[in-house]
Amino acid sequence: MAQARLVKFQKTLSHLSHYREGQRKPLGCGFCSVSEAVRRISVDEPSSWRLLPDMGDVYSEEVEVGSRLITFETGKLARFAAGAVVLGIKDTKVLSTVVSAEGDGARDFLPLTVDYREKQYAQGKIPNTFMRREGAPKERELLCGRVIDRSIRPLFPKGFVHDVQVMANVLSSDGEQDPDVMAANASSAALMISDIPWNGPIGVVRIGRIDGKFVVNPDMDELSLSDLNLVYSSALDKTLMIEMQAREISNADLIDALHLAHAEAIKLIKPQRQLAAKVKNQKKSFKLFTIMDRTLEKIKKLSETSIETVFSDPSYGKFERGKALSKIADDVKKILEEECDEESLKVLPKAIDTVRKMAVRRRIFEKGLRVDGRSLDEVRPLFCESGSFPALHGSSIFSRGETQVLCTVTLGAPGDAQKLDSLVGPPTKRFMLHYSFPPFSINEVGKQSGLNRREVGHGTLAEKALLALLPPEDNFPYSVRINSEVMASDGSTSMATVCGGSLALMDAGVPLREHVAGVSVGLISEVDSSTGTIKDYRILTDILGLEDHLGDMDFKIAGTRKGVTAIQLDIKPAGIPLNIICESLDPALKARTHIINHMERVTSEPRDRSAGNCPCLVTMKFSRESLWRLIGPQGSQLKKIEQETGARIAVNTDGGITILAKNQVTLEKTQEKVDFIVGREIEVGGIYKGVVVSIKEYGAFVEFNGGQQGLLHISELSHEPVVRVSDAVSVGQELSLMCIGQDVRGNIKLSLKAINQPSPSQIQYLPLGDPESPPVNGALSSTSLESEKSPCQENENVIPSPLSSGSDGDEAADPTTLYSPPSVLIRSVEECNRQESLSRLKSNNNKGSNSIPKNKKEKDTSPKSRASPLLQHISGILSSPVKNTKKSVPLSQERDKEETTSRVQQISRDKQKPVGSTRAGATSLKLGDKCIATVQQIRVHGLVLQLESGIRGMYRFE
């Protein structure tokens, strides 16, 4: 067995015999030789041997930028790629690979593709999708890919038109570092060690500012506190790309930040060159797209004069100018076809474009005029309109020259915020700006598909510009979405979106402090062909689409009068000196101020939200039990309220709800329904809506405030006498009621008449003998009594009623004191004795004592035997309502005494009020009559009264 293993091992080693000592074989990004190759023998099974190649040579470099140690590593992963580098900061690792494919060289543009991906395994999660895998690239991935593309594209050789693909993948993330800047640096290093011709390397850094101090490569916690987020890309002496978001940073501070960023970025160039020197990979030779000098000169003679004529006529619009230039190209093509000049026909589009570029530059340098006749710092004519579509929450139209955008604003609840699924950053985004560039805006036929990199990039730039002026979420909890529809495009549609978005936000009532505007600044330069340095240049303000295409720079700057809020820099040459970039800030500020002044003529402050079609939003918090009751089984209660009102209700994570209604009326209606289900704190004098659930002879029971019940006594139904409760209310009827208090057991007492102020005829005191006088309510407030102190009253402290406060004079000033006394009923002495005996007996049984209360030992001043026949007759008449009243829950004796003394105090006040005095007989008493009575006794449940005619009755507390 051992002999067989040895033979197999020798055969395996023989496969290496064709290698000579010192012969080297490229292996991915590293190199190895037979003498350097290390072979390891491992045992898979006892009967088999196999050979494993090593990982090859692994090279690495380190550099410290700011306070972060950055490592470059190659040779370990993706060795078949033309270039592969893993860049790491602590536990965050990003792999970037580059490959290329050689084409025929007939194209006149660089087909560069950059893909940046963040997969959930990098943070130890499984994607929360149906397929449990990542789908199409998200917005953030597209934006990071654009940052890499704009940084590396200018450095490819002129005429290099072959396919190049850069792929950046986040391998692991600790959540502290944003991988986007790391991916850009890793892509630069991968291009450096590859065989693809590229004039790098570059350095990319992020600059933040916390408490006025700049921070290089801040982590995510520091970035959340920063008022500046600047991503800067540069070569050794030139700027390549800028992406910035800030909170109104001044030009002076911005220049300081740019110089700091450049100084830090160039630190990343040296380790990349050292890494490429270790790998020693040779650049391949690719066929470049070039135009022969004689071919270019021939086409120039055929077209230059006509092109200059078109560019010298400022009356041409975009499409008129485009048609004229196309006709010139067609005429040149016909001439070349007649001459059968195939070589010139192949490069005709690129050559014509070169002639146009030279004509535009020469006119600007020599005459200081542009193709539309403007001076270099002149802004095109402006048009602003706010509130274009009143049915929307906010809308505006903004035009600058022939560029036109329509912006709309939609306000939503906090739950409408966009959910983000990124490795770093916040989980949601409440402010969204969606930019749309339809084909009709440039008079072309095309189709619109999913996310477009250009649309995402332009929309995000405008979003950053406006976000700085958006009020904090605590003051303005709405989610906000702006839709920007490009109606016509002739350059700077993203900056027009900033202006139109600001107008639309003001129209929607969003409390912006001031307007935000944006403008695009261009550059025309003359370069020394031998050294590549810029000899002369001109800065253009508010560039056209043609000037963007034929120029060297598109520098988009947005902000307010106070400072800059967003920047995006794209260039075509291999870098622009930083001093020219800084010089462009001043003309941008001048143009921005001019635009803001024009916008303020249309609207200078947010519109009143209560006067327009703006939605209303309110947040309410409840206990867990109340929230469950509101949601209902499977959300049935919430869905029912939404269907009935049209409002939207979202349950928050903090145990509350957010209601979004289209107007104030709908909001109040929704709040009432929520209060009815959940309830709210009950206050005396508060008005609540309820539903009658049952009717008794003495009143109606009303359900309100989340299932609570209260008694609406018959005496509280109306200021007019009510004989039967069913005449005034019915079961299922919705009522608005006022809480007038609670009894000693906590039962709620409601009043319907308290919310309806009585007329003067209802509250005047008329003589009883007037047969034509209307009946008045028999409430305590309209009855005058003469009180006499009883022994039990003398032994008790007088406790003011919880429903009344202040002196008699104060009661007149307080509108609630007119209704503060409780409802009362007249009862016979016999009934009073019987009720009091039952109450005392029950009280004694509850105490478990056989002792006799002191009040029982006192002589009963009103036994049944002493009741006169007339009093018995009155008791019989009034016995019917007594039976129903006795169904109420008995009160404790101790609390009843306090209630009694409170009522006596109220009666003493009422005694001061003037009232007619008329002696009444037993047969003449009727509801609404007012009599003068004397208090004979104070009982637990009421007062024993004696009328002037000698009739005695019970004034019962309810």
mmCIF file of C-alpha atoms in Angstrom, residues 176-309:
data_model
loop_
_atom_site.group_PDB
_atom_site.id
_atom_site.type_symbol
_atom_site.label_atom_id
_atom_site.label_comp_id
_atom_site.label_asym_id
_atom_site.label_seq_id
_atom_site.Cartn_x
_atom_site.Cartn_y
_atom_site.Cartn_z
ATOM 1 C CA GLU A 176 -18.370 51.992 11.365
ATOM 2 C CA GLN A 177 -17.068 52.948 7.908
ATOM 3 C CA ASP A 178 -18.978 53.825 4.756
ATOM 4 C CA PRO A 179 -17.645 51.435 2.082
ATOM 5 C CA ASP A 180 -18.254 53.826 -0.858
ATOM 6 C CA VAL A 181 -14.978 55.764 -0.517
ATOM 7 C CA MET A 182 -13.133 52.506 0.158
ATOM 8 C CA ALA A 183 -14.528 50.988 -3.047
ATOM 9 C CA ALA A 184 -13.338 53.982 -5.091
ATOM 10 C CA ASN A 185 -9.783 53.661 -3.742
ATOM 11 C CA ALA A 186 -9.805 49.875 -4.247
ATOM 12 C CA SER A 187 -10.921 50.362 -7.874
ATOM 13 C CA SER A 188 -8.071 52.788 -8.456
ATOM 14 C CA ALA A 189 -5.568 50.293 -7.034
ATOM 15 C CA ALA A 190 -7.035 47.453 -9.112
ATOM 16 C CA LEU A 191 -6.633 49.496 -12.306
ATOM 17 C CA MET A 192 -3.059 50.332 -11.318
ATOM 18 C CA ILE A 193 -1.953 46.693 -10.985
ATOM 19 C CA SER A 194 -3.928 45.527 -14.051
ATOM 20 C CA ASP A 195 -2.807 45.430 -17.693
ATOM 21 C CA ILE A 196 -5.423 48.056 -18.661
ATOM 22 C CA PRO A 197 -3.951 51.420 -19.702
ATOM 23 C CA TRP A 198 -4.966 54.045 -17.177
ATOM 24 C CA ASN A 199 -3.311 57.296 -16.091
ATOM 25 C CA GLY A 200 -3.865 56.904 -12.377
ATOM 26 C CA PRO A 201 -3.804 56.456 -9.487
ATOM 27 C CA ILE A 202 -6.267 58.622 -7.591
ATOM 28 C CA GLY A 203 -7.083 59.241 -3.945
ATOM 29 C CA VAL A 204 -10.614 59.552 -2.564
ATOM 30 C CA VAL A 205 -11.406 60.845 0.928
ATOM 31 C CA ARG A 206 -14.431 61.999 2.905
ATOM 32 C CA ILE A 207 -14.380 65.203 4.963
ATOM 33 C CA GLY A 208 -16.842 66.006 7.746
ATOM 34 C CA ARG A 209 -17.204 68.953 10.109
ATOM 35 C CA ILE A 210 -18.209 68.672 13.766
ATOM 36 C CA ASP A 211 -18.486 71.807 15.890
ATOM 37 C CA GLY A 212 -16.586 73.800 13.287
ATOM 38 C CA LYS A 213 -13.659 71.347 13.061
ATOM 39 C CA PHE A 214 -12.960 69.248 9.980
ATOM 40 C CA VAL A 215 -12.705 65.468 10.355
ATOM 41 C CA VAL A 216 -10.958 63.258 7.774
ATOM 42 C CA ASN A 217 -12.718 59.993 6.924
ATOM 43 C CA PRO A 218 -15.260 60.229 9.782
ATOM 44 C CA ASP A 219 -16.999 57.056 10.905
ATOM 45 C CA MET A 220 -20.779 56.732 10.791
ATOM 46 C CA ASP A 221 -21.298 58.062 14.321
ATOM 47 C CA GLU A 222 -19.202 61.123 13.564
ATOM 48 C CA LEU A 223 -20.920 61.581 10.233
ATOM 49 C CA SER A 224 -24.336 61.697 11.924
ATOM 50 C CA LEU A 225 -23.121 64.706 13.925
ATOM 51 C CA SER A 226 -21.453 66.427 10.994
ATOM 52 C CA ASP A 227 -22.923 69.346 9.047
ATOM 53 C CA LEU A 228 -20.693 68.507 6.070
ATOM 54 C CA ASN A 229 -20.334 65.387 3.943
ATOM 55 C CA LEU A 230 -17.699 66.007 1.273
ATOM 56 C CA VAL A 231 -16.391 63.218 -0.977
ATOM 57 C CA TYR A 232 -13.344 64.421 -2.883
ATOM 58 C CA SER A 233 -11.407 62.602 -5.598
ATOM 59 C CA SER A 234 -8.134 63.857 -7.057
ATOM 60 C CA ALA A 235 -4.970 62.963 -8.879
ATOM 61 C CA LEU A 236 -1.630 64.221 -7.681
ATOM 62 C CA ASP A 237 -2.205 67.842 -8.680
ATOM 63 C CA LYS A 238 -5.722 68.039 -10.109
ATOM 64 C CA THR A 239 -9.300 67.576 -8.998
ATOM 65 C CA LEU A 240 -11.368 64.827 -10.617
ATOM 66 C CA MET A 241 -14.700 64.573 -8.796
ATOM 67 C CA ILE A 242 -16.617 66.262 -5.958
ATOM 68 C CA GLU A 243 -19.839 65.144 -4.279
ATOM 69 C CA MET A 244 -20.975 67.212 -1.310
ATOM 70 C CA GLN A 245 -23.906 67.749 1.040
ATOM 71 C CA ALA A 246 -23.823 70.463 3.705
ATOM 72 C CA ARG A 247 -25.918 72.744 5.861
ATOM 73 C CA GLU A 248 -25.269 76.081 4.197
ATOM 74 C CA ILE A 249 -21.488 76.078 4.325
ATOM 75 C CA SER A 250 -19.903 79.382 3.291
ATOM 76 C CA ASN A 251 -17.599 79.658 0.283
ATOM 77 C CA ALA A 252 -14.613 80.387 2.510
ATOM 78 C CA ASP A 253 -15.183 77.288 4.664
ATOM 79 C CA LEU A 254 -15.818 75.185 1.594
ATOM 80 C CA ILE A 255 -12.503 76.252 0.064
ATOM 81 C CA ASP A 256 -10.721 75.292 3.283
ATOM 82 C CA ALA A 257 -12.420 71.884 3.221
ATOM 83 C CA LEU A 258 -11.423 71.296 -0.409
ATOM 84 C CA HIS A 259 -7.766 72.098 0.262
ATOM 85 C CA LEU A 260 -7.738 69.770 3.278
ATOM 86 C CA ALA A 261 -9.370 67.022 1.246
ATOM 87 C CA HIS A 262 -6.788 67.364 -1.526
ATOM 88 C CA ALA A 263 -3.901 67.176 0.933
ATOM 89 C CA GLU A 264 -5.301 63.998 2.479
ATOM 90 C CA ALA A 265 -6.306 62.378 -0.806
ATOM 91 C CA ILE A 266 -2.833 62.455 -2.327
ATOM 92 C CA LYS A 267 -1.583 60.369 0.608
ATOM 93 C CA LEU A 268 -3.351 57.400 -1.004
ATOM 94 C CA ILE A 269 -1.444 57.702 -4.288
ATOM 95 C CA LYS A 270 1.982 56.537 -3.079
ATOM 96 C CA PRO A 271 0.925 53.131 -1.633
ATOM 97 C CA GLN A 272 -0.926 52.321 -4.852
ATOM 98 C CA ARG A 273 2.154 52.992 -6.928
ATOM 99 C CA GLN A 274 4.230 50.876 -4.570
ATOM 100 C CA LEU A 275 1.713 48.049 -4.855
ATOM 101 C CA ALA A 276 1.823 48.221 -8.656
ATOM 102 C CA ALA A 277 5.627 48.175 -8.535
ATOM 103 C CA LYS A 278 5.582 44.945 -6.528
ATOM 104 C CA VAL A 279 3.194 43.220 -8.903
ATOM 105 C CA LYS A 280 5.134 44.359 -12.022
ATOM 106 C CA ASN A 281 2.273 43.812 -14.407
ATOM 107 C CA GLN A 282 2.754 45.126 -17.938
ATOM 108 C CA LYS A 283 0.115 47.288 -19.619
ATOM 109 C CA LYS A 284 -1.377 45.860 -22.789
ATOM 110 C CA SER A 285 -1.433 47.700 -26.069
ATOM 111 C CA PHE A 286 -4.911 48.555 -27.252
ATOM 112 C CA LYS A 287 -6.005 50.056 -30.513
ATOM 113 C CA LEU A 288 -7.010 53.672 -29.903
ATOM 114 C CA PHE A 289 -9.643 55.619 -31.744
ATOM 115 C CA THR A 290 -7.911 58.493 -33.532
ATOM 116 C CA ILE A 291 -8.644 60.913 -36.349
ATOM 117 C CA MET A 292 -5.903 61.538 -38.848
ATOM 118 C CA ASP A 293 -4.850 65.162 -39.059
ATOM 119 C CA ARG A 294 -5.483 65.353 -42.793
ATOM 120 C CA THR A 295 -8.961 63.849 -42.345
ATOM 121 C CA LEU A 296 -9.830 66.319 -39.618
ATOM 122 C CA GLU A 297 -8.507 69.212 -41.675
ATOM 123 C CA LYS A 298 -10.590 68.156 -44.690
ATOM 124 C CA ILE A 299 -13.812 67.934 -42.710
ATOM 125 C CA LYS A 300 -13.022 71.213 -40.981
ATOM 126 C CA LYS A 301 -12.740 73.039 -44.312
ATOM 127 C CA LEU A 302 -16.070 71.612 -45.438
ATOM 128 C CA SER A 303 -18.019 72.542 -42.297
ATOM 129 C CA GLU A 304 -16.281 75.200 -40.207
ATOM 130 C CA THR A 305 -17.781 78.290 -41.838
ATOM 131 C CA SER A 306 -21.335 76.981 -41.730
ATOM 132 C CA ILE A 307 -20.962 75.900 -38.108
ATOM 133 C CA GLU A 308 -19.637 79.285 -37.042
ATOM 134 C CA THR A 309 -22.580 80.960 -38.779
#
